mmCIF file of N, CA and C in Angstrom:
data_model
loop_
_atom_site.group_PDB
_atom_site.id
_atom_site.type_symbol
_atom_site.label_atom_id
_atom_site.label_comp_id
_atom_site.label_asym_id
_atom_site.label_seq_id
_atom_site.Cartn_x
_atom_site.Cartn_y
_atom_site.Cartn_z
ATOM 1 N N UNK A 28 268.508 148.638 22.849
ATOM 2 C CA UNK A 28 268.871 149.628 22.016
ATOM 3 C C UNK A 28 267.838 150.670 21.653
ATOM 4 N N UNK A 29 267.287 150.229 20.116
ATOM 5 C CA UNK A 29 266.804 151.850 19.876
ATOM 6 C C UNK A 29 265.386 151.394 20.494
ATOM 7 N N UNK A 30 264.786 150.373 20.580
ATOM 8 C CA UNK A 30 263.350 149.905 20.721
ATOM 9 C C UNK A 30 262.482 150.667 21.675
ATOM 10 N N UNK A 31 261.460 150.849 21.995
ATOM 11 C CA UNK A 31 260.136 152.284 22.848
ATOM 12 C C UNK A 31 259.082 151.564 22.781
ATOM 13 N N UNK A 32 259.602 150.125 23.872
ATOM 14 C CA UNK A 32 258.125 149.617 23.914
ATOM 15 C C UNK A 32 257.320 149.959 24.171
ATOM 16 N N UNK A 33 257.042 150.721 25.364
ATOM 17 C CA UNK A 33 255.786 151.637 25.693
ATOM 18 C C UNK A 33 255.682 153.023 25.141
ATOM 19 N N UNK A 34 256.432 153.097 24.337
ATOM 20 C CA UNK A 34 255.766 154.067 23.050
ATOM 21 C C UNK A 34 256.056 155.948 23.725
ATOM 22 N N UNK A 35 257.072 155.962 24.788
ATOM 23 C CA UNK A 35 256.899 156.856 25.705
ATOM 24 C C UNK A 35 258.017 158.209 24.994
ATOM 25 N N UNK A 36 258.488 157.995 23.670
ATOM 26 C CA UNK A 36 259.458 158.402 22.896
ATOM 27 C C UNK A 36 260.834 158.632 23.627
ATOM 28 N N UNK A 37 261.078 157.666 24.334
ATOM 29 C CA UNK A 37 262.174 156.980 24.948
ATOM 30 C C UNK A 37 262.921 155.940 24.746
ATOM 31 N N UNK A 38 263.571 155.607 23.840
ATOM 32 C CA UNK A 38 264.286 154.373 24.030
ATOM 33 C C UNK A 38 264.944 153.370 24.648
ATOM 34 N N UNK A 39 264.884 152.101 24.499
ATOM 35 C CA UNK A 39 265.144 151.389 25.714
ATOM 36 C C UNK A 39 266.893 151.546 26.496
ATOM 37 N N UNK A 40 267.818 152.402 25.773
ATOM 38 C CA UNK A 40 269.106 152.947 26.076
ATOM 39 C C UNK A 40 268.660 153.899 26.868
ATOM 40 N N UNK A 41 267.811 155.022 26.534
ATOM 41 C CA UNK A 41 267.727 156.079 27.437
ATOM 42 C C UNK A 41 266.965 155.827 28.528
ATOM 43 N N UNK A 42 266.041 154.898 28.588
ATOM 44 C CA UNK A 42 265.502 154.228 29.969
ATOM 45 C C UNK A 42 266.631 153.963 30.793
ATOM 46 N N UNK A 43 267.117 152.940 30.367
ATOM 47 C CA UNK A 43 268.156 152.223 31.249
ATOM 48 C C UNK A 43 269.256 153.359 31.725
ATOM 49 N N UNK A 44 269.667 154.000 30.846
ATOM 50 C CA UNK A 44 270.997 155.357 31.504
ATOM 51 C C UNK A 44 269.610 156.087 32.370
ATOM 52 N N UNK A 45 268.670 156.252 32.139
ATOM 53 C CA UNK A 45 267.741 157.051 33.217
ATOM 54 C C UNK A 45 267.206 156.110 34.721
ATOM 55 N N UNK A 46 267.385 155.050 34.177
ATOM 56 C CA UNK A 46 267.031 154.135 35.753
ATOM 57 C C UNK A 46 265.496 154.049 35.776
ATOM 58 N N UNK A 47 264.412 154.249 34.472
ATOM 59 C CA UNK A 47 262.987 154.036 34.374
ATOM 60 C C UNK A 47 262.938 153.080 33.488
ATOM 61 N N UNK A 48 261.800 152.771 33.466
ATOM 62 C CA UNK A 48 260.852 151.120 33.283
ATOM 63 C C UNK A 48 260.331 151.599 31.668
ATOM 64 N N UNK A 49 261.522 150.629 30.776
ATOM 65 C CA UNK A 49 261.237 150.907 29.750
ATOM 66 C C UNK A 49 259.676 149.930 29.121
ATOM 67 N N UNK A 50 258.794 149.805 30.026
ATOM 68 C CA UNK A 50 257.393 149.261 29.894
ATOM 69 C C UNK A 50 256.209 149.565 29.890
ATOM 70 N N UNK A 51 256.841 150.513 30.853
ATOM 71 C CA UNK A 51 256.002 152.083 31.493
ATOM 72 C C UNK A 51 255.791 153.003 30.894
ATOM 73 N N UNK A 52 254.790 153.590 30.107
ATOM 74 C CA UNK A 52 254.587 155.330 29.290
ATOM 75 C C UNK A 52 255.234 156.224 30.456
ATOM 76 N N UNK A 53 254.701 155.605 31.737
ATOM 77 C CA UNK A 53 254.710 157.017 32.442
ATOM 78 C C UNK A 53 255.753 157.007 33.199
ATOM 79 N N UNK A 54 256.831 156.453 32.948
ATOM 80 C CA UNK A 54 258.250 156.264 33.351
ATOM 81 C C UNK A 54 259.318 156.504 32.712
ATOM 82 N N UNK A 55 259.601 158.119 32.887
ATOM 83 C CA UNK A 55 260.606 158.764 32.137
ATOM 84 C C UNK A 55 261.352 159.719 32.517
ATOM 85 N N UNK A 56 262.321 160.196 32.427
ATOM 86 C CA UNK A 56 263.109 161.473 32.544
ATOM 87 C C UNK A 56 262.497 162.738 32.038
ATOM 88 N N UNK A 57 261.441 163.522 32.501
ATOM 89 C CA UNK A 57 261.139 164.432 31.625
ATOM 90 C C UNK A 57 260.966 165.653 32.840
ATOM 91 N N UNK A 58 260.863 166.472 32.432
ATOM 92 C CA UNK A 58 260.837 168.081 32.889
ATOM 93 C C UNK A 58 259.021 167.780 33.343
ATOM 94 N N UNK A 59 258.863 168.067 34.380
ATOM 95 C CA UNK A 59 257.330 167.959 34.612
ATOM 96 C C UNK A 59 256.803 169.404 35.067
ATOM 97 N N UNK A 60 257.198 170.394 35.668
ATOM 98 C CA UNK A 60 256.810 171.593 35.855
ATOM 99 C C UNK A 60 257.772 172.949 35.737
ATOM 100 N N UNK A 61 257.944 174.071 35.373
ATOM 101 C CA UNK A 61 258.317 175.368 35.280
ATOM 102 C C UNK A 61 257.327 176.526 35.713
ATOM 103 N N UNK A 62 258.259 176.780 36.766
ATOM 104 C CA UNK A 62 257.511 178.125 37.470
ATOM 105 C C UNK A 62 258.707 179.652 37.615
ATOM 106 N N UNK A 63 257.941 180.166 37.040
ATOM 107 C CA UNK A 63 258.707 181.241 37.474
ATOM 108 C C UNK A 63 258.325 182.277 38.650
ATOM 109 N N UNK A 64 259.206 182.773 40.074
ATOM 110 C CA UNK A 64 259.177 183.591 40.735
ATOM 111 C C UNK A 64 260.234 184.878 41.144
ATOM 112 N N UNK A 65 259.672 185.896 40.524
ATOM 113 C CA UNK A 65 260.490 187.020 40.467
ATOM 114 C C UNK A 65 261.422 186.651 39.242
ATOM 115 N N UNK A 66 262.729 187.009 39.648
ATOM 116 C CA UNK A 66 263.858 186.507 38.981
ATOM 117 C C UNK A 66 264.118 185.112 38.718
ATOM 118 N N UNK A 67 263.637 184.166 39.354
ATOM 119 C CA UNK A 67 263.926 182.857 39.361
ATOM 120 C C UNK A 67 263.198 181.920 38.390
ATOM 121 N N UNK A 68 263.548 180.959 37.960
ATOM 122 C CA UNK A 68 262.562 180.318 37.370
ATOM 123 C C UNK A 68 263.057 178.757 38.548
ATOM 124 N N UNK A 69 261.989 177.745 38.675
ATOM 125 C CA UNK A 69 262.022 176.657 39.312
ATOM 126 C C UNK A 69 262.051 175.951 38.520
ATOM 127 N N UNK A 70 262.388 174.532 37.987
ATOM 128 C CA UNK A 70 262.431 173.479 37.734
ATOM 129 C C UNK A 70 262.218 172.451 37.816
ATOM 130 N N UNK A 71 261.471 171.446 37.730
ATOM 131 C CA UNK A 71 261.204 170.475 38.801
ATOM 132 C C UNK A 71 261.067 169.402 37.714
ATOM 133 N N UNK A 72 261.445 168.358 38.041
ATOM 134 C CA UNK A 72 261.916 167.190 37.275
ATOM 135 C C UNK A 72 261.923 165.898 37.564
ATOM 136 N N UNK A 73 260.889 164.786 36.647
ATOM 137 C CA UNK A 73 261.316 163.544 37.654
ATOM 138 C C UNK A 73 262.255 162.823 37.516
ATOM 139 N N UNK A 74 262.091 162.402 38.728
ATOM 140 C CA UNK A 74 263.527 161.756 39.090
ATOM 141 C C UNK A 74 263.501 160.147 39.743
ATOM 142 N N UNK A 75 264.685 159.090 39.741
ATOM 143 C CA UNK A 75 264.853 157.930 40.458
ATOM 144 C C UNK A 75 266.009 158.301 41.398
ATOM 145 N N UNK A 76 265.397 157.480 42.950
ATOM 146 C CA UNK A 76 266.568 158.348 43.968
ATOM 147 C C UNK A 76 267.707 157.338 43.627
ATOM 148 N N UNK A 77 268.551 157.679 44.180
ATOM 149 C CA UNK A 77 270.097 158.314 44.233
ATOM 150 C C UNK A 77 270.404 158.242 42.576
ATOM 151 N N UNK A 78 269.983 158.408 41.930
ATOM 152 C CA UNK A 78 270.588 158.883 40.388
ATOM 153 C C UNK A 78 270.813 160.085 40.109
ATOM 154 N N UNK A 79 272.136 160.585 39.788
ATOM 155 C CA UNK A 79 272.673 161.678 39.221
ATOM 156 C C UNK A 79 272.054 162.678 38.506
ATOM 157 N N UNK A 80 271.975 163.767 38.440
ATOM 158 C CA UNK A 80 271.112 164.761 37.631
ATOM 159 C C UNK A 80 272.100 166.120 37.146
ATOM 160 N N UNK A 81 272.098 166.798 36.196
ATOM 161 C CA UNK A 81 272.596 167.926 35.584
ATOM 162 C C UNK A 81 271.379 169.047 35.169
ATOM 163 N N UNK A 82 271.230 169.535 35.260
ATOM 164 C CA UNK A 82 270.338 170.257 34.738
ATOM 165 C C UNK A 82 270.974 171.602 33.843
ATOM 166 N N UNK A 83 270.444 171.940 32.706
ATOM 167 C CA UNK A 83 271.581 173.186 31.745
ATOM 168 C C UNK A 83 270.051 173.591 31.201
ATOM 169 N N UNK A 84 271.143 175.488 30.790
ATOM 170 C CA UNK A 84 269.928 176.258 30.318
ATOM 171 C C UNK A 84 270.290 176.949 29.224
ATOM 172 N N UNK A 85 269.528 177.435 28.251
ATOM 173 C CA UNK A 85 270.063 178.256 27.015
ATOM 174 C C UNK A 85 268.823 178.974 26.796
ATOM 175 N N UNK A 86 269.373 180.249 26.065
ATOM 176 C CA UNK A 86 268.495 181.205 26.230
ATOM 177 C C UNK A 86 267.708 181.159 24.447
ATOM 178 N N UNK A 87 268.225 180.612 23.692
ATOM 179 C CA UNK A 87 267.970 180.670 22.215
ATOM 180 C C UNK A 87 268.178 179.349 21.318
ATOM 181 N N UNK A 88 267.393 178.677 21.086
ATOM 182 C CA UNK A 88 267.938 177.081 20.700
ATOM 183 C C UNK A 88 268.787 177.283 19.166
ATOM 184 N N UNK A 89 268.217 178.379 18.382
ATOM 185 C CA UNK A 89 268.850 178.095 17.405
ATOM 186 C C UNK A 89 270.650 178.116 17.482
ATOM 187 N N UNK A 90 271.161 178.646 18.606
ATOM 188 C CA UNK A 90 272.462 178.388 18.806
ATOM 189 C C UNK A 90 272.692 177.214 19.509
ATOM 190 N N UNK A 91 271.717 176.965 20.510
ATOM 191 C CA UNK A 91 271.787 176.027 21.425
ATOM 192 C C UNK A 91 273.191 175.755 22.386
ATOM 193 N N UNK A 92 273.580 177.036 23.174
ATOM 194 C CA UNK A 92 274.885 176.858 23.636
ATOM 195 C C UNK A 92 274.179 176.313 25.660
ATOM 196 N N UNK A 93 274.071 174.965 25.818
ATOM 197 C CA UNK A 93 273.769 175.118 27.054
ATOM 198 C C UNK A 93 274.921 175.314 27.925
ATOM 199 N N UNK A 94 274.307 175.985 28.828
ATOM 200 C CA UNK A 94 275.048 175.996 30.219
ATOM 201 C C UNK A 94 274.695 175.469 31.501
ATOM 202 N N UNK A 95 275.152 175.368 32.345
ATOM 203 C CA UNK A 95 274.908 174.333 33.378
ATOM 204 C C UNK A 95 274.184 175.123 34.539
ATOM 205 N N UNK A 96 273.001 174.795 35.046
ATOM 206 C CA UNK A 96 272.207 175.398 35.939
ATOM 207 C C UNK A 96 273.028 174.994 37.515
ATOM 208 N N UNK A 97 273.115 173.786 37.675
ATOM 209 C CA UNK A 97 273.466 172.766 38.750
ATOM 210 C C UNK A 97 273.912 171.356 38.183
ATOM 211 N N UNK A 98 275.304 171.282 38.313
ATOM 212 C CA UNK A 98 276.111 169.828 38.038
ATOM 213 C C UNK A 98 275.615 168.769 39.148
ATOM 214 N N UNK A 99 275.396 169.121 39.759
ATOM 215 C CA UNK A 99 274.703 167.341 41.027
ATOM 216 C C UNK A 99 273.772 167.603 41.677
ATOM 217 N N UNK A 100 272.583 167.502 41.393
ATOM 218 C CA UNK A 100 271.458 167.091 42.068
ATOM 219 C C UNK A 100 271.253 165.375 41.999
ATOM 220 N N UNK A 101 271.090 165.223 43.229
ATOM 221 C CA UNK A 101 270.668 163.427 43.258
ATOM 222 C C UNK A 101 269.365 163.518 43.351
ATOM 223 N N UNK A 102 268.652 162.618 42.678
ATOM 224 C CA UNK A 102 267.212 162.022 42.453
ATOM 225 C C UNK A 102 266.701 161.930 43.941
ATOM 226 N N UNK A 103 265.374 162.270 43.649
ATOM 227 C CA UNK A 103 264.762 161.895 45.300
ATOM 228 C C UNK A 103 263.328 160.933 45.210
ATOM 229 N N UNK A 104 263.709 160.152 43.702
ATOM 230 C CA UNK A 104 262.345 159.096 43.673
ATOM 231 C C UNK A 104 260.920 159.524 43.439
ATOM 232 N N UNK A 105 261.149 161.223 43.213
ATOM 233 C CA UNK A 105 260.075 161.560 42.671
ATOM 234 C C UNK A 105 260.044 162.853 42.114
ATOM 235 N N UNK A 106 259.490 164.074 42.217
ATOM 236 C CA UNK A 106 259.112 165.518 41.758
ATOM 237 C C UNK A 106 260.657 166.101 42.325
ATOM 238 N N UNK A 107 261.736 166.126 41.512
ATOM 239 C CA UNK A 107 263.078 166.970 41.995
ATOM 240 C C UNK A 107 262.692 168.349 41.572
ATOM 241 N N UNK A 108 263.378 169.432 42.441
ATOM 242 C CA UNK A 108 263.236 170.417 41.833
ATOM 243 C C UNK A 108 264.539 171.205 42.258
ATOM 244 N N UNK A 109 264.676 172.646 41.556
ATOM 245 C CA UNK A 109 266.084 173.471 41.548
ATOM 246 C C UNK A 109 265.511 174.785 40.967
ATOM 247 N N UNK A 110 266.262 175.896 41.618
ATOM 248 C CA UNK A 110 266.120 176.879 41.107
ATOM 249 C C UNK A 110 267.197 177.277 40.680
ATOM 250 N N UNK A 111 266.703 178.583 39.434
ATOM 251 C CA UNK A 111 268.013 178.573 38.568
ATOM 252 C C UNK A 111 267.676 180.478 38.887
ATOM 253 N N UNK A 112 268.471 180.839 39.754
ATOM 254 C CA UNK A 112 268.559 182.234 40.284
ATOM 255 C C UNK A 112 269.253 183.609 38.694
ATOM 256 N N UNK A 113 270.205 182.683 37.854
ATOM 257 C CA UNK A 113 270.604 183.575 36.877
ATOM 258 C C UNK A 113 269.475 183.592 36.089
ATOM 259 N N UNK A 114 268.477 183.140 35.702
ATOM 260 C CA UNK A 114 267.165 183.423 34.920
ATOM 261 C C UNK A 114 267.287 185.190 34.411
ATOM 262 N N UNK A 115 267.649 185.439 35.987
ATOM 263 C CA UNK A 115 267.464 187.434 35.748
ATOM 264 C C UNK A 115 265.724 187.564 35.120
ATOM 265 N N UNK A 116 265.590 188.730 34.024
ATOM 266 C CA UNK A 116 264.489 188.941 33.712
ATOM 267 C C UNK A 116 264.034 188.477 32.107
ATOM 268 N N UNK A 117 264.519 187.384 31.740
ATOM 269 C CA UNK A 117 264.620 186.915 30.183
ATOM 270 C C UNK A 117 263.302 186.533 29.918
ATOM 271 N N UNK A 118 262.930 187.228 29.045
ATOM 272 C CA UNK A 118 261.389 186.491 28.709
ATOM 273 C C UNK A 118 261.182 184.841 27.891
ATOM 274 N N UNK A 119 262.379 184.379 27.952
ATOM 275 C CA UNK A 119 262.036 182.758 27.245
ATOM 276 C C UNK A 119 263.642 182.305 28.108
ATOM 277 N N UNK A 120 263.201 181.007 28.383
ATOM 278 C CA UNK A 120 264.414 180.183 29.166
ATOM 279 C C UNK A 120 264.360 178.631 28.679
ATOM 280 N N UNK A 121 265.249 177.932 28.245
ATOM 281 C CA UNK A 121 265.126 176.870 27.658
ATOM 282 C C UNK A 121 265.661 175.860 28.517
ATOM 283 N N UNK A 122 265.179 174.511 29.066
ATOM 284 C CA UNK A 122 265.753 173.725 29.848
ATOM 285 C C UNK A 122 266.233 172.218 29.523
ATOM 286 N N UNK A 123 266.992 171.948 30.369
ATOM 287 C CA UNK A 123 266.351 170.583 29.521
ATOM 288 C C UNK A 123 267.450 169.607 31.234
ATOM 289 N N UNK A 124 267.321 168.257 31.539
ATOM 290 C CA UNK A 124 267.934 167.642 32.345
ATOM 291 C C UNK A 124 268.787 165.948 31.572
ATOM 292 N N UNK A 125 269.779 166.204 32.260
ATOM 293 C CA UNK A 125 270.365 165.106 31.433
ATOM 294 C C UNK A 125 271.029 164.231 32.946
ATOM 295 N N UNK A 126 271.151 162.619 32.807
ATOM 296 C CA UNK A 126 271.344 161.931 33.828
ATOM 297 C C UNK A 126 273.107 162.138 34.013
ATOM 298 N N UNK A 127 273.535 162.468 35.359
ATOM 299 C CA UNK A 127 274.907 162.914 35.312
ATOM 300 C C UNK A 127 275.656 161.502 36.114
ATOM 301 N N UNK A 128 275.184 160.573 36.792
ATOM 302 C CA UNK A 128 275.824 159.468 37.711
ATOM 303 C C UNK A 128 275.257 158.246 37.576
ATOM 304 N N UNK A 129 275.402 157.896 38.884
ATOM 305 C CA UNK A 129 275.198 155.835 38.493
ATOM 306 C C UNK A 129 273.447 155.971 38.096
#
């Protein structure tokens, strides 16, 4: 349930729906790099392979209306990444990845 044995501000529910080692600090669902080129911004995210991925974007948290960058990316066991081409020219982009499958 709510427990974070390795202290990784993960709980042992969100480990397990993420498919990482709730033992591990360094075993988590988290956003690991953002790059932006031109119009695009990249994404890159770790990941466990074949696990489901969503990735959504919002431009202003205090509304926080996300929208969906890409509904299925599958995990590739390590550094996933995606580009999100509607970026356009926004000077702040908010991301975040949530586990979408087994």
């Amino acid at each position: 349930g709510d427990l974070d044995p390795d202290g990784d501000g993960l709980n042992n529910r969100a480990e397990w729906l993420a498919g990482t080692d709730p033992l591990d600090a360094r075993s988590g669902l988290r956003i690991l790099s953002l790059e932006r080129s031109g119009q695009e911004w990249r994404v890159g995210f770790s990941s466990v392979s074949g696990k489901g991925y969503r990735v959504e974007c919002c431009d202003d948290l205090a509304g926080a209306h996300w929208q969906p960058v890409t509904n299925a990316v599958t995990g590739q066991g390590a550094l996933t990444e995606i580009n999100d081409p509607a970026a356009g020219d926004r000077s702040q982009r908010f991301y975040r990845v949530r586990v979408s499958g087994p």
